[in-house]
Coordinates of C-alpha atoms and ligand atoms in Angstrom, one line a residue:
X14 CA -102.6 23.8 6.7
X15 CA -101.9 24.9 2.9
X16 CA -104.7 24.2 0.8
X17 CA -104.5 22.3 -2.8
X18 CA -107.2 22.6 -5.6
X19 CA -107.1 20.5 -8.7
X20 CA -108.9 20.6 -12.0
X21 CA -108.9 17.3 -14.0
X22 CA -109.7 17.0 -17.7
X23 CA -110.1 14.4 -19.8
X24 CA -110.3 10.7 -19.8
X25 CA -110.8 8.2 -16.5
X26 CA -107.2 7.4 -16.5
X27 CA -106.2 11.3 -16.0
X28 CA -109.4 11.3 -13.5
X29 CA -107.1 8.0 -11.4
X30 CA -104.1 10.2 -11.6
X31 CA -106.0 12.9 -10.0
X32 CA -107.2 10.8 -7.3
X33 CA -104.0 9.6 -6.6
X34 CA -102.5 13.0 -6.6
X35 CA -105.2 14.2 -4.0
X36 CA -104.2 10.8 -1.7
X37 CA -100.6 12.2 -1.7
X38 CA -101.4 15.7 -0.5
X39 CA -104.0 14.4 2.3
X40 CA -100.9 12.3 3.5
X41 CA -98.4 14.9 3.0
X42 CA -100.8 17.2 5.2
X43 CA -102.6 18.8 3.0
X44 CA -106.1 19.6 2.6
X45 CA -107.8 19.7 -0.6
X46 CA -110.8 22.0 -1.6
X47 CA -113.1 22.8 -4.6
X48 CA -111.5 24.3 -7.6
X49 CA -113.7 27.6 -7.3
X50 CA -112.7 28.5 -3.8
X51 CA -108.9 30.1 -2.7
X52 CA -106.3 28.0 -2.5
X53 CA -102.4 28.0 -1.9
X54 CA -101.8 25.5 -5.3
X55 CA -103.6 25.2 -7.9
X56 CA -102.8 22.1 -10.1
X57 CA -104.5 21.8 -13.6
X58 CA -104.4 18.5 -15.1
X59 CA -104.8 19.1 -18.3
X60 CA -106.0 16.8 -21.7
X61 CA -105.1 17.6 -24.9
X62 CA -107.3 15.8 -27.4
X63 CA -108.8 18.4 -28.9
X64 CA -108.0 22.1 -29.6
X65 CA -111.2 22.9 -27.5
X66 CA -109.6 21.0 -24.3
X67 CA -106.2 23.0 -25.0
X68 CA -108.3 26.3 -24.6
X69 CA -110.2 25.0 -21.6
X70 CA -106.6 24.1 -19.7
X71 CA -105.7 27.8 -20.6
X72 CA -108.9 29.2 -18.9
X73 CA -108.8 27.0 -15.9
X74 CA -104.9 28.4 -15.5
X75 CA -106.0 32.3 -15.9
X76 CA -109.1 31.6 -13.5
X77 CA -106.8 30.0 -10.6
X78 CA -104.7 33.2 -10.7
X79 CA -107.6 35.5 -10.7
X80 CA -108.5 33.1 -7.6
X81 CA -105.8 33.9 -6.1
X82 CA -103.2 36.0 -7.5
X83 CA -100.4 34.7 -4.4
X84 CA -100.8 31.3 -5.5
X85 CA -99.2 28.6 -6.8
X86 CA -99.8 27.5 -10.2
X87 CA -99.0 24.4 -11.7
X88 CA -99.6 22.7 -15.2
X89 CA -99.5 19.2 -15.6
X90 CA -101.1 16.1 -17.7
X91 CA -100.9 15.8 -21.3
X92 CA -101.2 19.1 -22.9
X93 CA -97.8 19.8 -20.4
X94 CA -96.3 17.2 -21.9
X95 CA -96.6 17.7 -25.7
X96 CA -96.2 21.9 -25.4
X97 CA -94.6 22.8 -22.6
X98 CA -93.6 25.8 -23.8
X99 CA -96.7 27.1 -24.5
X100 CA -98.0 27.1 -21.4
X101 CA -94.7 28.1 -20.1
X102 CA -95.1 31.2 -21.9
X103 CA -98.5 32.2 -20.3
X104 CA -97.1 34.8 -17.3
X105 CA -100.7 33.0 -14.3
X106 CA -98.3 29.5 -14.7
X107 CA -95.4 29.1 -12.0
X108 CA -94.6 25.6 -13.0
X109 CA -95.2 23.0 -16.2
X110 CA -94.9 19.4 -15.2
X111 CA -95.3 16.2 -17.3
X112 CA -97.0 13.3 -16.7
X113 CA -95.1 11.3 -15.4
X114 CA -93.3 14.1 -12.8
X115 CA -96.9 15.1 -11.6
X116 CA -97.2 12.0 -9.6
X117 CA -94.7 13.5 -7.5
X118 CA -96.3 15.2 -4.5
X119 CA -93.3 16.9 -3.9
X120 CA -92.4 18.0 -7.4
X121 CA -96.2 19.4 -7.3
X122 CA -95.6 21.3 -4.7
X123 CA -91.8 22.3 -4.7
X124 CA -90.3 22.3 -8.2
X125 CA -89.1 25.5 -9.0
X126 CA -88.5 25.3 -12.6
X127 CA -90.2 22.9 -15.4
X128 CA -89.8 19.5 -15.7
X129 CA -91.3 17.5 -18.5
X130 CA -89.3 14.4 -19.0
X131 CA -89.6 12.3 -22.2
X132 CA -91.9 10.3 -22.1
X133 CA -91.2 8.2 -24.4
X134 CA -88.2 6.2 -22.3
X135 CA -91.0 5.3 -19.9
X136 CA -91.2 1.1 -20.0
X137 CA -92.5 0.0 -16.8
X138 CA -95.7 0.9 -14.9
X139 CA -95.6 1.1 -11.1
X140 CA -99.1 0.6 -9.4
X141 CA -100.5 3.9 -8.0
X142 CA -101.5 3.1 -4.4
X143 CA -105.3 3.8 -4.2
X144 CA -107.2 3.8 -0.9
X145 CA -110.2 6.4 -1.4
X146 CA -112.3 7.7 -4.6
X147 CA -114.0 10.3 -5.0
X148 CA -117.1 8.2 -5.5
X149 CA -117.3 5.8 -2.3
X150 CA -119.0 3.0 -4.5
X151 CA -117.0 2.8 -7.7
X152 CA -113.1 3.3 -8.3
X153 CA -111.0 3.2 -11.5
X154 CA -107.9 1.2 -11.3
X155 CA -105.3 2.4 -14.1
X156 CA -103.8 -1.0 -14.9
X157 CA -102.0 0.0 -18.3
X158 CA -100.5 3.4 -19.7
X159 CA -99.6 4.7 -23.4
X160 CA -100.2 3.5 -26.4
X161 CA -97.9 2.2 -29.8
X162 CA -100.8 2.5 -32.3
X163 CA -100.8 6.1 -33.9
X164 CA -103.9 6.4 -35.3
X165 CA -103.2 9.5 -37.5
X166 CA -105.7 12.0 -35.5
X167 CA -104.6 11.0 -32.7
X168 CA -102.3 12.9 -29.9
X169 CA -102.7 10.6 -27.1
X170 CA -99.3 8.3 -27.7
X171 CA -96.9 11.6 -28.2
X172 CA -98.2 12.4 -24.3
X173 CA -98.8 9.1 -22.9
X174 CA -95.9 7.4 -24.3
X175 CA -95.5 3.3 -25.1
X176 CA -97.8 1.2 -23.7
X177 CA -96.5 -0.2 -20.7
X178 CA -98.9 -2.7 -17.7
X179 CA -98.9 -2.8 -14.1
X180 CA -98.3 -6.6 -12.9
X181 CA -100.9 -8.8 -12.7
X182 CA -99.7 -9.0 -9.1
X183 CA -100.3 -5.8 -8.1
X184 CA -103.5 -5.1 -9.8
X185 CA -104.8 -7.7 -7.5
X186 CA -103.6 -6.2 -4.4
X187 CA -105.3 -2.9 -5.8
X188 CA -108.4 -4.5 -6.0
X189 CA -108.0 -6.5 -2.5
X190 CA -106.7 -2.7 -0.8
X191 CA -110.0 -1.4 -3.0
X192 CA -112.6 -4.0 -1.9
X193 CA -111.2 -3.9 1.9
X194 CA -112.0 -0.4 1.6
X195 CA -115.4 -0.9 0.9
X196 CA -115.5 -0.2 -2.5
X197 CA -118.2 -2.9 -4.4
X198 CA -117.1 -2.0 -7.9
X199 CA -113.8 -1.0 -9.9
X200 CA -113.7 0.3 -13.1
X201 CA -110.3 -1.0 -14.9
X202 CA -108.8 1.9 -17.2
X203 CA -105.7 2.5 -19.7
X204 CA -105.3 4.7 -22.1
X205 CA -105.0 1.3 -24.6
X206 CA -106.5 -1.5 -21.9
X207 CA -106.6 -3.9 -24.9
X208 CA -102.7 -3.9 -25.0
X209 CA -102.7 -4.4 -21.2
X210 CA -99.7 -7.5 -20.5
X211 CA -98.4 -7.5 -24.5
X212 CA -95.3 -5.6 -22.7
X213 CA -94.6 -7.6 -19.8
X214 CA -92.3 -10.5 -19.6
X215 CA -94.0 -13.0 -19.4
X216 CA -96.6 -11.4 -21.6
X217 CA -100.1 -11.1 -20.1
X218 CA -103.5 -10.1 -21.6
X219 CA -106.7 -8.5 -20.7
X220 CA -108.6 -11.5 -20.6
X221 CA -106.1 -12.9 -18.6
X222 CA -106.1 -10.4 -16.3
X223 CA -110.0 -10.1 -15.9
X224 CA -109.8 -14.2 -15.4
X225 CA -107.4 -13.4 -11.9
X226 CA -109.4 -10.7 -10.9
X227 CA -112.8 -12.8 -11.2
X228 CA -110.5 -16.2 -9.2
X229 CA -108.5 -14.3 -6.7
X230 CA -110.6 -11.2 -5.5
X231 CA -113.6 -11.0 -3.6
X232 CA -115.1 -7.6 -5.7
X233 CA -118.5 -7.7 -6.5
X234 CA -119.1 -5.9 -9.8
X235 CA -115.7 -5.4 -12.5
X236 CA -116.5 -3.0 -15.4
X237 CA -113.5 -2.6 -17.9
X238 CA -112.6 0.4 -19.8
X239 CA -112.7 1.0 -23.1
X240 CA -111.2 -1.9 -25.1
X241 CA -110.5 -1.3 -29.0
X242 CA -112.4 -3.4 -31.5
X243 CA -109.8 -5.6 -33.0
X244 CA -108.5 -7.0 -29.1
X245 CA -112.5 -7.4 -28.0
X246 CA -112.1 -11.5 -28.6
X247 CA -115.0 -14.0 -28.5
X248 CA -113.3 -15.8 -25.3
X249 CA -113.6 -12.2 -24.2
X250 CA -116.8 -11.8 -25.2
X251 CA -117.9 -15.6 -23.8
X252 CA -116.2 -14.5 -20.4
X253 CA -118.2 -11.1 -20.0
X254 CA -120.9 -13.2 -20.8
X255 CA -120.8 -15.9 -18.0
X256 CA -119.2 -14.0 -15.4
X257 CA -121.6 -12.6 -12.6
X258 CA -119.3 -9.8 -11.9
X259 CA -118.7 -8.3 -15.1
X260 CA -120.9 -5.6 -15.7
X261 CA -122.6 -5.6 -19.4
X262 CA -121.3 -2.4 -20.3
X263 CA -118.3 -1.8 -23.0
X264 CA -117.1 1.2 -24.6
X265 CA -115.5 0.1 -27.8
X266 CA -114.8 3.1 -30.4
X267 CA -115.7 2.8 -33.7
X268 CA -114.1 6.0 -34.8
X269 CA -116.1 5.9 -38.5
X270 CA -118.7 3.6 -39.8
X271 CA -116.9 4.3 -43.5
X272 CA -114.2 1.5 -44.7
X273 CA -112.2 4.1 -46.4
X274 CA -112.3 6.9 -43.4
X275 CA -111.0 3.8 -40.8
X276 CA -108.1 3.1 -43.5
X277 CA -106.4 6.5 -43.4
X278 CA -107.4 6.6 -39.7
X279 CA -105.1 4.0 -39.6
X280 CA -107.5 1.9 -37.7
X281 CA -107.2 -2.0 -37.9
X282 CA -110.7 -3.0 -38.9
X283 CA -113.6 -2.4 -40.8
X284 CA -117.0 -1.5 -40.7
X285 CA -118.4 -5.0 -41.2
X286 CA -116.0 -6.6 -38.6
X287 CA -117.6 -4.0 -36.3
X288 CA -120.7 -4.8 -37.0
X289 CA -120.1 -8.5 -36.5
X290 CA -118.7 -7.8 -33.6
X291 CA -121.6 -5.8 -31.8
X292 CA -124.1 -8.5 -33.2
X293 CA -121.7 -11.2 -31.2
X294 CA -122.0 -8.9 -27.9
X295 CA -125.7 -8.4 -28.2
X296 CA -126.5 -11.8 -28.9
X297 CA -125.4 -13.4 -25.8
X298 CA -125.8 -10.2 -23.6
X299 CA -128.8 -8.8 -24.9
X300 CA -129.5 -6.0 -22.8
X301 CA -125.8 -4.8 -22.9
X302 CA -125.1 -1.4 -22.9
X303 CA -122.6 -0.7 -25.7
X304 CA -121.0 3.0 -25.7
X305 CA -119.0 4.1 -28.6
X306 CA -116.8 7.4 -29.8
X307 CA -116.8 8.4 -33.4
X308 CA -115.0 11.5 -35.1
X309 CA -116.9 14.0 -37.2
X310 CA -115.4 15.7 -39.9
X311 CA -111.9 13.6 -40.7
X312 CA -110.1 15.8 -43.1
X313 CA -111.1 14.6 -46.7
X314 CA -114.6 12.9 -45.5
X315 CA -117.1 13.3 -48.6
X316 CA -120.6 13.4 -47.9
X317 CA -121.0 9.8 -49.4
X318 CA -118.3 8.8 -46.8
X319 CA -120.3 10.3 -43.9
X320 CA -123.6 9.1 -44.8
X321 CA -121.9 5.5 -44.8
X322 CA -121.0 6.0 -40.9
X323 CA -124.9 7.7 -40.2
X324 CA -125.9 4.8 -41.7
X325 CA -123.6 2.1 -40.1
X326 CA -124.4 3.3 -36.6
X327 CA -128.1 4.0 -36.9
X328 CA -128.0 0.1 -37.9
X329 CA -125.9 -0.6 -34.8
X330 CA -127.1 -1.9 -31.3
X331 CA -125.1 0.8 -29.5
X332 CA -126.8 2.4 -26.2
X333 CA -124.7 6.0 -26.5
X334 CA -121.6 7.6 -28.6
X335 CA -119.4 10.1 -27.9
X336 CA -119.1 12.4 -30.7
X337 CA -115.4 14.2 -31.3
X338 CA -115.4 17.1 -33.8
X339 CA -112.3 16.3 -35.7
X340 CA -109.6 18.6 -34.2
X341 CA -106.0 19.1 -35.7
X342 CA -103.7 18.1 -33.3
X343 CA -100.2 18.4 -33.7
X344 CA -97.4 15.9 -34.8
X345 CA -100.2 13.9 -36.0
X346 CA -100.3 12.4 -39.4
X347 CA -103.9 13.4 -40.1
X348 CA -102.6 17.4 -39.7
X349 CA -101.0 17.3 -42.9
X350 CA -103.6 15.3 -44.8
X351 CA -105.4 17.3 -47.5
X352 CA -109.1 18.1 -47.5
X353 CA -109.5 19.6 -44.4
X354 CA -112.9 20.6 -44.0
X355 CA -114.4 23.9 -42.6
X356 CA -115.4 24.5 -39.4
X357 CA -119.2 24.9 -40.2
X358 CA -119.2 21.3 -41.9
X359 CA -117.4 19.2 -39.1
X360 CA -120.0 21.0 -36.4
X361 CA -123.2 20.2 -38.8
X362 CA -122.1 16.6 -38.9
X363 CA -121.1 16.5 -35.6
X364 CA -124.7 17.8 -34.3
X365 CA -126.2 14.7 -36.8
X366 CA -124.4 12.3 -34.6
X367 CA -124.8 13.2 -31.2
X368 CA -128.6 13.3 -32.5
X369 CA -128.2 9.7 -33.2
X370 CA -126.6 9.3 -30.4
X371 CA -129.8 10.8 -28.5
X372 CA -132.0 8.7 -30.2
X373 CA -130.1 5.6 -29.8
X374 CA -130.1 6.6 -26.1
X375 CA -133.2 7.0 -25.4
X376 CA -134.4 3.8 -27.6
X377 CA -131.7 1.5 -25.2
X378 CA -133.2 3.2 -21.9
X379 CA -137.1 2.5 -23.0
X380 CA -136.2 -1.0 -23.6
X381 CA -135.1 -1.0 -20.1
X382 CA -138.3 -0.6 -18.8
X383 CA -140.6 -3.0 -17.0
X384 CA -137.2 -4.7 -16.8
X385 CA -134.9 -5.8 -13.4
X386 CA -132.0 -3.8 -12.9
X387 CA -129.1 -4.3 -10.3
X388 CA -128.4 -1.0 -8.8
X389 CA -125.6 0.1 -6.6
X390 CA -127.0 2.6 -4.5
X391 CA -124.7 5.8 -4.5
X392 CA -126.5 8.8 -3.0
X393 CA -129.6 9.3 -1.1
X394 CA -131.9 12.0 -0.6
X395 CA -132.4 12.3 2.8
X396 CA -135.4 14.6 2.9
X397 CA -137.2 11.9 0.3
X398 CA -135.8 8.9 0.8
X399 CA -135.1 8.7 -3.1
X400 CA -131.7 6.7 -3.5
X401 CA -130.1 7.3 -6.7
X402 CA -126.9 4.9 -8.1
X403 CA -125.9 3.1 -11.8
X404 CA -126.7 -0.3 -12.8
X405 CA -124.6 -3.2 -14.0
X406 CA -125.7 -1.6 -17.4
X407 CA -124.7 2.0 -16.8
X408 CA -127.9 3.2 -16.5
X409 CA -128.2 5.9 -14.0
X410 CA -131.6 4.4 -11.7
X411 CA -133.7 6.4 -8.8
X412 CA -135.9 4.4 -6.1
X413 CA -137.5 4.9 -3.3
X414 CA -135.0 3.7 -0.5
X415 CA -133.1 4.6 3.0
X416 CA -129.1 5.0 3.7
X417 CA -129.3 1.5 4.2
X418 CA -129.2 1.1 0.4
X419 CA -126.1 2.9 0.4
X420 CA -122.7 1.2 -1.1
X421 CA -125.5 -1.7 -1.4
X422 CA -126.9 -3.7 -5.0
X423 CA -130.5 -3.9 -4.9
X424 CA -132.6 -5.7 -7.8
X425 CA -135.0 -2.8 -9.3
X426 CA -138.1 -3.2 -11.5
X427 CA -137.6 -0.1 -14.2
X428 CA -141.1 1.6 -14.1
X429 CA -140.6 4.7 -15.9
X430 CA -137.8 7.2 -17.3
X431 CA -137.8 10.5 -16.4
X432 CA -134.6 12.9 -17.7
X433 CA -132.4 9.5 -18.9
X434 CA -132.6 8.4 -16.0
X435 CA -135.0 4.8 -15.2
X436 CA -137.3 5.3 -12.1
X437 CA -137.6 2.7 -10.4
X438 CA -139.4 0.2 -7.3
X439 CA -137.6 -1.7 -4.8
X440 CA -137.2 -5.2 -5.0
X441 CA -135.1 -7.1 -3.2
X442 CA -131.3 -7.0 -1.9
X443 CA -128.7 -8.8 -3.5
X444 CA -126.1 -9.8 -1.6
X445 CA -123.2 -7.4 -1.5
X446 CA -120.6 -10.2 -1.4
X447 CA -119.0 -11.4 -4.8
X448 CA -121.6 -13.6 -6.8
X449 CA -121.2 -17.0 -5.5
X450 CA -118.8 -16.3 -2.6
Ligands
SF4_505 S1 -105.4 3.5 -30.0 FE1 -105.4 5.1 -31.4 S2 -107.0 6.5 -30.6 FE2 -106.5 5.1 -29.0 S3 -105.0 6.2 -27.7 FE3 -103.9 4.9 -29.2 S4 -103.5 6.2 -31.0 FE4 -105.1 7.2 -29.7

C-alpha cells in the first residue's frame, strides 16, 4: 500500500483541506503516516502570509526529499498558487498544484506537470465531504472560501480568490454527517466567514446560517471562526449570547489599535468602534474569551501610532492576540507604501505585543478560577486518570477523570492554573445531547 505524508501550514481552513485530502487517500487506498517518517508522496500544503511561512514551505519541501530522495513531491496551497514558479524552480519538487487542483486526489498523486489554475474564475463552493478529524471531539467545517476585501498587507485574496459559500443546505448535512459521527463540536471556518451567503442567490448570512444550524441540527457545542469587526452585528452578538450551543469564544482581528494605521490598512473601522464593540460582547457574555491578530510594524507606523495600539489593547477585554510581524508580501498594495521600517523595529514591537498578549492571557485565565467550566473531554491519561480537553471558552482544562469522560462535557470547578492551562475538579456530567433536545 503506497504511503502519503502531508505537512499543513497555516490557517484552520488550509488545516479542513488537509483533512479532507487525507479522507481521499484512505478511500483511494492509501495509508497516511507522520510527516517525519518515509513516505511514497509527500504533499506540502503550504501558507503564504508571511515571508517566514514561504521559507518554512521551502524547508518542509527539501526535508521530504532528504526523507526520501525516490519520492514524490508535491507543492500545493497558497504559496503554489501566487508563485508557482518559484517553487517550480527548486530541483526536491516534482509537482506544484493550486488550491483549488489539490482537492484532487488524483491530480495529487498523478499529475505529471503543474497545474495552478486561476483562481480567480472560481464562483461557487462545493461542500468537502468530511467524515473523520484529526481530533475525534472537534471538526472545522469550511463553509465559505476567498475573500473581495484587499486589505493592503494582505496576500490572502490573490490565493484564495472571491469569496464564494457552500449552501446553507449542505452545511447542514455536514454538520448532520459530523454529529452522526460522533463529533460533539464543529468549528465553522472561511477565510472571510463574515461574507459567508453575500454570494449566493438568494443571499444568505452568517447569522443566518448559525440560526439553521442551532433549529435543524442536533450538535451540541458550535464555535465560529474568525469573523471581522465590521460584520460582528448586535443580533449576532444577542444570538451568541442566548444560544446554549454557541461557545463564548470569538476571534475578531483588530489588525491596529491606531485610526490612521487601520485607514491605509484599508480596514473598515476604527479604533473606537472596536472598542464598542468588545464592550458589547463582554457585557452580556462576561466571561467570553475574545482572541484577536494585530500587525507589528505596518510600513510608515510612528512610534506615536504604535503606542496608540499598546494602549488600545491593553484597555481591551481581549483573552489572547496573535501577533504578525508586518511582512511584505507581494502584489499587495502595502509593498510599495513608503516608510518601511527595519527589521530590528518591527521585531521589538512585535515582542511588546505578544507580551501584552501574555499578560492579557494569563489575567483572562486567573479570572477563570474558582469558576465552572464546561469541558469536552479529549484525551486521557491512562496511567493517571488525568483527562485533559477545551472549554466552551477555549481554555484548555485538566481533571481527574476515566475514558468515560471521553468525547463527553463535564461541568468543572477551575481550582488552579498550572502552564495556561486551568486544573480542575469534577463536577457533574452534562448531557451530551444538544442543550434542550
Ligand atoms: S479580510 Fe483582509 S485580512 Fe482578511 S483575508 Fe481578506 S484581505 Fe486578508
Amino acid at each position: 500500500m503506497k504511503t502519503v505524508a502531508i505537512a499543513t501550514l497555516g490557517c484552520k481552513t488550509n488545516q479542513f483541506e488537509t483533512a479532507t485530502m487525507i479522507e481521499q487517500f484512505r478511500n483511494a487506498g492509501y495509508s497516511m503516516v507522520a510527516f517525519t517518517e518515509a513516505a511514497d508522496i509527500y504533499v506540502i500544503n503550504s501558507c503564504t502570509v508571511t515571508a517566514r511561512t514561504d521559507a518554512e514551505t521551502r524547508r518542509l519541501i527539501r526535508r521530504a526529499r532528504r526523507l526520501n530522495p525516490e519520492a514524490r513531491i508535491v507543492a500545493t496551497g497558497c504559496y503554489a498558487q501566487v508563485a508557482p514558479d518559484e517553487l517550480s524552480r527548486m530541483p526536491e519538487v516534482d509537482v506544484v498544484l493550486g488550491n483549488r487542483e489539490k482537492l484532487d486526489s488524483m491530480l495529487v498523486a498523478g499529475a505529471v506537470e503543474n497545474r495552478v489554475g486561476n483562481i480567480d474564475t472560481e464562483t461557487e463552493l462545493s461542500p468537502l465531504q468530511l467524515t473523520s478529524f484529526a481530533e475525534h471531539t472537534r471538526a472545522f467545517l469550511q463553509v465559505q472560501n476567498g475573500c473581495n476585501s484587499f486589505c493592503s498587507y494582505c496576500i490572502v485574496p490573490f490565493a484564495r480568490g472571491r469569496s464564494r459559500s457552500v449552501a446553507p443546505g449542505e452545511v447542514l448535512d455536514g454538520i448532520r454527517r459530523l454529529v452522526e459521527n460522533g463529533f460533539r463540536e464543529v468549528v465553522l471556518t472561511g477565510i472571510h466567514l463574515g461574507a459567508y451567503g453575500l454570494d449566493l442567490s438568494p443571499a444568505d448570512s452568517l447569522e443566518g446560517l448559525i440560526r439553521r444550524i442551532l433549529d435543524a441540527t442536533e450538535l451540541p457545542r458550535l464555535r465560529i471562526g474568525s469573523v471581522d469587526p465590521n460584520e460582528f452585528s448586535d443580533s449576532l452578538i444577542t444570538l451568541c449570547a442566548s444560544s446554549p450551543a454557541i461557545c463564548h469564544h470569538f476571534h475578531i482581528p483588530l489588525q491596529s489599535g491606531c485610526d490612521s494605521v487601520l485607514q491605509r490598512m484599508g480596514r473598515p473601522y476604527d479604533s473606537a468602534y472596536f472598542q464598542e464593540l468588545m464592550e458589547k460582547i463582554i457585557t452580556v457574555m462576561p466571561h467570553a474569551f475574545i482572541g484577536s491578530d494585530i500587525i507589528a510594524g505596518f510600513p510608515g507606523e510612528t512610534d506615536q501610532e504604535f503606542e496608540a495600539t499598546c494602549s488600545l489593547i491593553e484597555a481591551l477585554p481581549l483573552a489572547d492576540l496573535h501577533v504578525f510581524p508586518y511582512s511584505k508580501r507581494p502584489r499587495t498594495e502595502a509593498a510599495n507604501m513608503p516608510g518601511h521600517l527595519q527589521p530590528f523595529v518591527v521585531n521589538q514591537r512585535a515582542a511588546r505585543l505578544r507580551l501584552i498578549a501574555k499578560n492579557k492571557n494569563e489575567t483572562f485565565l486567573a479570572g477563570a478560577v474558582g469558576r465552572e467550566i464546561r469541558v469536552l473531554g479529549q484525551q486521557v491519561d491512562e496511567t493517571t486518570g488525568i483527562v485533559r480537553g477545551i472549554s466552551r471558552e477555549y481554555i484548555q482544562a485538566e481533571f481527574p477523570g476515566s475514558p468515560a469522560d471521553l468525547n463527553v462535557e463535564r461541568t468543572v470547578l477551575v481550582t488552579a492554573l498550572h502552564n495556561g492551562r486551568a486544573l480542575c475538579q469534577h463536577e457533574t456530567e452534562v448531557n451530551t445531547q444538544k442543550p434542550g433536545a
